[in-house]
Short mmCIF file of C-alpha atoms in Angstrom, two decimals:
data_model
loop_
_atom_site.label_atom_id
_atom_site.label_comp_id
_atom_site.label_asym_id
_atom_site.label_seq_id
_atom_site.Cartn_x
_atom_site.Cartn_y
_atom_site.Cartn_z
CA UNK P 1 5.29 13.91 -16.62
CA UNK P 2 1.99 14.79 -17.26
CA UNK P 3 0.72 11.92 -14.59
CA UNK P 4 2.60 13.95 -11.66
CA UNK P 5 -0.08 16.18 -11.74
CA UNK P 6 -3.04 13.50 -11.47
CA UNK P 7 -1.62 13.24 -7.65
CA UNK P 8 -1.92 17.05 -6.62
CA UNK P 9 -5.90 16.83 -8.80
CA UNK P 10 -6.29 14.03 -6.37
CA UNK P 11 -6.09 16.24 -3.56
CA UNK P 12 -8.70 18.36 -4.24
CA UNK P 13 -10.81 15.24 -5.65
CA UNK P 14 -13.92 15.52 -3.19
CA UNK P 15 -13.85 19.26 -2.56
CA UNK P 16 -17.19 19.94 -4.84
CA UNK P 17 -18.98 16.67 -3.60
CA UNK P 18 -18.28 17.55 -0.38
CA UNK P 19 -19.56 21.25 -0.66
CA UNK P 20 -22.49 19.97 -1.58
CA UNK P 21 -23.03 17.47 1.22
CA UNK P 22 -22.42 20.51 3.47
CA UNK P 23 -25.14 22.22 1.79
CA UNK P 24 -27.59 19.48 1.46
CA UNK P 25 -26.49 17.16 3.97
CA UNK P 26 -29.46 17.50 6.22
CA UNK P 27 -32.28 18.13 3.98
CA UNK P 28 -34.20 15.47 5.17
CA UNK P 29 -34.85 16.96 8.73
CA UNK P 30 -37.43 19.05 10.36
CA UNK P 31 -37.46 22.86 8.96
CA UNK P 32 -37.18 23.61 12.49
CA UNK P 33 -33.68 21.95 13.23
CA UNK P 34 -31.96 22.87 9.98
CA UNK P 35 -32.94 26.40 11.13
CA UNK P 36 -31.19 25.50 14.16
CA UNK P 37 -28.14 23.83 12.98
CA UNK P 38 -27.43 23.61 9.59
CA UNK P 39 -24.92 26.69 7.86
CA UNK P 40 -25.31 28.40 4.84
CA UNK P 41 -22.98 28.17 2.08
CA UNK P 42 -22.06 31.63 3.13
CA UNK P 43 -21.31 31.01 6.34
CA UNK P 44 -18.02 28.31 5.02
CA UNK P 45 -14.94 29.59 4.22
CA UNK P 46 -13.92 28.69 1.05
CA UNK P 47 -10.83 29.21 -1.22
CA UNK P 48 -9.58 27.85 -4.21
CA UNK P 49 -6.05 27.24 -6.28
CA UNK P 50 -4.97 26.61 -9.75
CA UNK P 51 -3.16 23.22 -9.09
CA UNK P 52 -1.39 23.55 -12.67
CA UNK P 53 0.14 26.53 -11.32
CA UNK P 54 0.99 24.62 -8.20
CA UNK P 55 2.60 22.23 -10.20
CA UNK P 56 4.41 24.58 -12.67
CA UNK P 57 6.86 26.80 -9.31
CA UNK P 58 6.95 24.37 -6.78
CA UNK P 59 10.53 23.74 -6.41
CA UNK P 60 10.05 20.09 -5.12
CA UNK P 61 8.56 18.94 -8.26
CA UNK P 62 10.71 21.11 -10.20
CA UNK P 63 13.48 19.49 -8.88
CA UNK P 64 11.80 15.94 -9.31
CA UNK P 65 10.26 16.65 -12.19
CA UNK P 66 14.08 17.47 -13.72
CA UNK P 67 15.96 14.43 -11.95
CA UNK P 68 13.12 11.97 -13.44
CA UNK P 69 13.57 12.87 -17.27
CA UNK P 70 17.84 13.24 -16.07
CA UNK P 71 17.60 9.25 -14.99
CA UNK P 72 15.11 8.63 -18.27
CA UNK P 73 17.84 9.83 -20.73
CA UNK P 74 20.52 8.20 -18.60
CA UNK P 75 18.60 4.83 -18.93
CA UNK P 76 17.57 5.44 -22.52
CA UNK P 77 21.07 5.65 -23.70
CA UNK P 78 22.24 2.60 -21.76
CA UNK P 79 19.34 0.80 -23.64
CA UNK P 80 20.44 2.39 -27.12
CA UNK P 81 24.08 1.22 -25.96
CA UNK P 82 22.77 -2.23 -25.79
CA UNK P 83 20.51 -2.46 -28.72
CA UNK P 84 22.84 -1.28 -31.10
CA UNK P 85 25.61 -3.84 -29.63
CA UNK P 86 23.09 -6.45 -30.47
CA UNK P 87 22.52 -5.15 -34.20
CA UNK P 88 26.55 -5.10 -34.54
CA UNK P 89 26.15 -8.83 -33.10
CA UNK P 90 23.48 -9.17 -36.09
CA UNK P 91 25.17 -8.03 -38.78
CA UNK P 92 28.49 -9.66 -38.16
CA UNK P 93 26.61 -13.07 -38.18
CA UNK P 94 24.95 -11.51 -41.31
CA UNK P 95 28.22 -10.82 -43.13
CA UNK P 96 29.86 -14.48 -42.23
CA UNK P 97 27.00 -16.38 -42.26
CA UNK P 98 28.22 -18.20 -45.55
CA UNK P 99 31.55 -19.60 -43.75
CA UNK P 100 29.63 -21.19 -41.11
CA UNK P 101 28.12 -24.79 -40.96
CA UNK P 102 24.94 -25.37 -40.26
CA UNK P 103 25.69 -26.36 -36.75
CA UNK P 104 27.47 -22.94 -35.85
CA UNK P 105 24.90 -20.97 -37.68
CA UNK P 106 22.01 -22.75 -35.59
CA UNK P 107 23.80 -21.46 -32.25
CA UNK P 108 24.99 -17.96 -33.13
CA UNK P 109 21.22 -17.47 -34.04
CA UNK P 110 19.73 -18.97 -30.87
CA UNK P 111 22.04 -16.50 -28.98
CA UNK P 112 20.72 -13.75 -30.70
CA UNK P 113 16.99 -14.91 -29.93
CA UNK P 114 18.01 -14.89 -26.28
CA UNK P 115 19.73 -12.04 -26.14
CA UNK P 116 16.74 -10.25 -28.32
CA UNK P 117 14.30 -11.41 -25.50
CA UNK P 118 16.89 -10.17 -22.88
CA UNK P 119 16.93 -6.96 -24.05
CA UNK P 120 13.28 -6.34 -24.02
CA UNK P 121 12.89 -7.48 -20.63
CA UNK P 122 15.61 -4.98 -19.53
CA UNK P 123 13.64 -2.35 -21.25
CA UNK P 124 10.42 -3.50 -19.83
CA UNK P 125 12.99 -3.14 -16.14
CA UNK P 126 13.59 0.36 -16.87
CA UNK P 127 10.21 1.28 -18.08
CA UNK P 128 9.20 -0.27 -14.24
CA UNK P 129 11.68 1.61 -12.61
CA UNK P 130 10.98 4.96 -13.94
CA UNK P 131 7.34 4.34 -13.13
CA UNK P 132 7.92 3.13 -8.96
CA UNK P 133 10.04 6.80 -9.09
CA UNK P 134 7.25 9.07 -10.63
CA UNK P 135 4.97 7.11 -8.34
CA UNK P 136 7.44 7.61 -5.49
CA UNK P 137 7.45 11.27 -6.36
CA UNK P 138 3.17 11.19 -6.44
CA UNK P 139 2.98 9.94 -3.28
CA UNK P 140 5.66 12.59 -1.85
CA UNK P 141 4.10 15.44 -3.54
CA UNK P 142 0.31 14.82 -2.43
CA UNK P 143 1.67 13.88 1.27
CA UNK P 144 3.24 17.87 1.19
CA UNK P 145 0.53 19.82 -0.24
CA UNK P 146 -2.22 18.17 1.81
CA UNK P 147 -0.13 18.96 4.81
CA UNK P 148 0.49 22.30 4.13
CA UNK P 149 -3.07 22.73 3.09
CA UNK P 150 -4.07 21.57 6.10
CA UNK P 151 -1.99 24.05 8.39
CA UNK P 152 -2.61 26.84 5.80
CA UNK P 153 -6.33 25.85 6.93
CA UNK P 154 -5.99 25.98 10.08
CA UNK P 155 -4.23 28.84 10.65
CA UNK P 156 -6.93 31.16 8.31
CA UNK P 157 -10.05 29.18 9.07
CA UNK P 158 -10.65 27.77 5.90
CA UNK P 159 -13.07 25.11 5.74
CA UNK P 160 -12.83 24.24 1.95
CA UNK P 161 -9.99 24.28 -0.15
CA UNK P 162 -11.53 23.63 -4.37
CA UNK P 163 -9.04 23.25 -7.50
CA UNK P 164 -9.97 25.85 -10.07
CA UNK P 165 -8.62 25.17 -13.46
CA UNK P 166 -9.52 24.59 -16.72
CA UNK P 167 -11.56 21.04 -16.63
CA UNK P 168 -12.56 21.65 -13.47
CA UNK P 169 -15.81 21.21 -11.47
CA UNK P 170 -16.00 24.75 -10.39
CA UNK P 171 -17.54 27.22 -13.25
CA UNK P 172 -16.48 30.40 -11.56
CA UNK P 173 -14.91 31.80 -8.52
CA UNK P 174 -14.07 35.23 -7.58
CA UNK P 175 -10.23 36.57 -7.73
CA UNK P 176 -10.44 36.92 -4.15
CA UNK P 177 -10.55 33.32 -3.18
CA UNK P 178 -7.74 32.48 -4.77
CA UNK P 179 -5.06 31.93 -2.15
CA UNK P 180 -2.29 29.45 -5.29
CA UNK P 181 0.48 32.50 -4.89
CA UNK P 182 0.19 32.15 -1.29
CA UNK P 183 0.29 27.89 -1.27
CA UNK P 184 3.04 28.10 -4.01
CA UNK P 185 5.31 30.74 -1.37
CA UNK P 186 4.39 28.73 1.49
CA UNK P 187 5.17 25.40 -0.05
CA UNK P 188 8.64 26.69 -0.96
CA UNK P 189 9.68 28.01 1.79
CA UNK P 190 8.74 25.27 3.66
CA UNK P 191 10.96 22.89 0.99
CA UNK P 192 13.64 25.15 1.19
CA UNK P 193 13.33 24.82 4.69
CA UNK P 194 13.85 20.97 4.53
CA UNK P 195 17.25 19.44 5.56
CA UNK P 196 19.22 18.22 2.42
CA UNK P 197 19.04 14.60 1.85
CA UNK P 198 20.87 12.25 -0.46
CA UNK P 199 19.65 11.50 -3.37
CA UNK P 200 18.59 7.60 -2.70
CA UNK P 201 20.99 5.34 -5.29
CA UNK P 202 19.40 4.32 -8.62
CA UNK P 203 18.19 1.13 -7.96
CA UNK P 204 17.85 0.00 -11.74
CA UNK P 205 20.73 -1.91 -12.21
CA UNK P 206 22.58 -2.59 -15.88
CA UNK P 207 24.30 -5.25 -16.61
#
């Protein structure tokens, strides 16, 4: 699961770059209109959470993050089922491959090519499947914390909103900015808040 949490990093993507163009944005004018109408860095509010945190007690990827590896063993021991079905087919043309003529041994082994390159396909189909869900689940989980962000925002005038974690852009930032507790309560409770939907069907099909 580890690329689930490339979509909530994505959020917070720009912040540094654009801190700095608020900074530096109009360097090239007169001394006498920055003066007039350019901000400090001080005068910004800015905040900052630990999106692995995020990640790790929201109950919406909790949830997804369980139902995703749920379908990935489901589907991995449906293709187990059918692999070792085709080794059983393999071994019984192993064992009686001396009572067949050279006609019957030619087919029995051009099913078993087909059905070899059949079964990678369908593996290839799950390994798609599973990929258009965690992408599914990306695209829910950035839409959600960007809008809560953005009335979290709102409602505290915060301009800026950084990610602060190891292999971050951001060296150091005081306790006090740190508002993750507050986006992790906020998030949930809005989730919880949600009304229950079913669970779309499982569109990989097995034949």
């Amino acid at each position: 699961m580890k690329n689930l949490s490339l979509a909530l990093n994505a959020i917070l993507l720009i912040a540094v770059a654009v801190l700095y163009y608020l900074q530096f944005s109009q360097s090239g004018s007169s001394d006498l209109e920055v003066e007039s109408s350019t901000k400090s860095i001080s005068d910004y509010s800015i905040v900052y959470i630990n999106a692995d945190s995020v990640l790790a007690n929201y109950d919406y990827f909790k949830e997804a993050q369980s139902e995703l590896e749920e379908k990935g063993k489901k589907l991995e021991a449906e293709y187990q089922n059918r692999a070792q079905g085709l080794q059983n087919e393999v071994n019984d043309y192993q064992r009686t491959i001396s009572n067949l003529t050279i006609g019957q041994a030619k087919a029995i082994e051009e099913s078993l090519v087909k059905k070899q390159q059949n079964l990678r396909l369908y593996q290839e189909s799950l390994a798609q499947e599973l990929m258009k869900e965690e992408n599914k689940v990306n695209k829910e989980l950035y839409a959600q914390v960007t809008a809560y962000l953005k009335e979290y925002s709102k409602e505290n005038n915060v301009d800026l909103v950084v990610k602060y974690n190891q292999g971050s852009d951001v060296l150091f930032a005081n306790d006090s900015l740190d508002i993750t507790q507050a986006v992790i309560t906020g998030l949930n409770v809005a989730y919880a808040q949600q009304p229950n939907e079913t669970t779309p069907a499982d569109t990989t099909k097995v034949e």
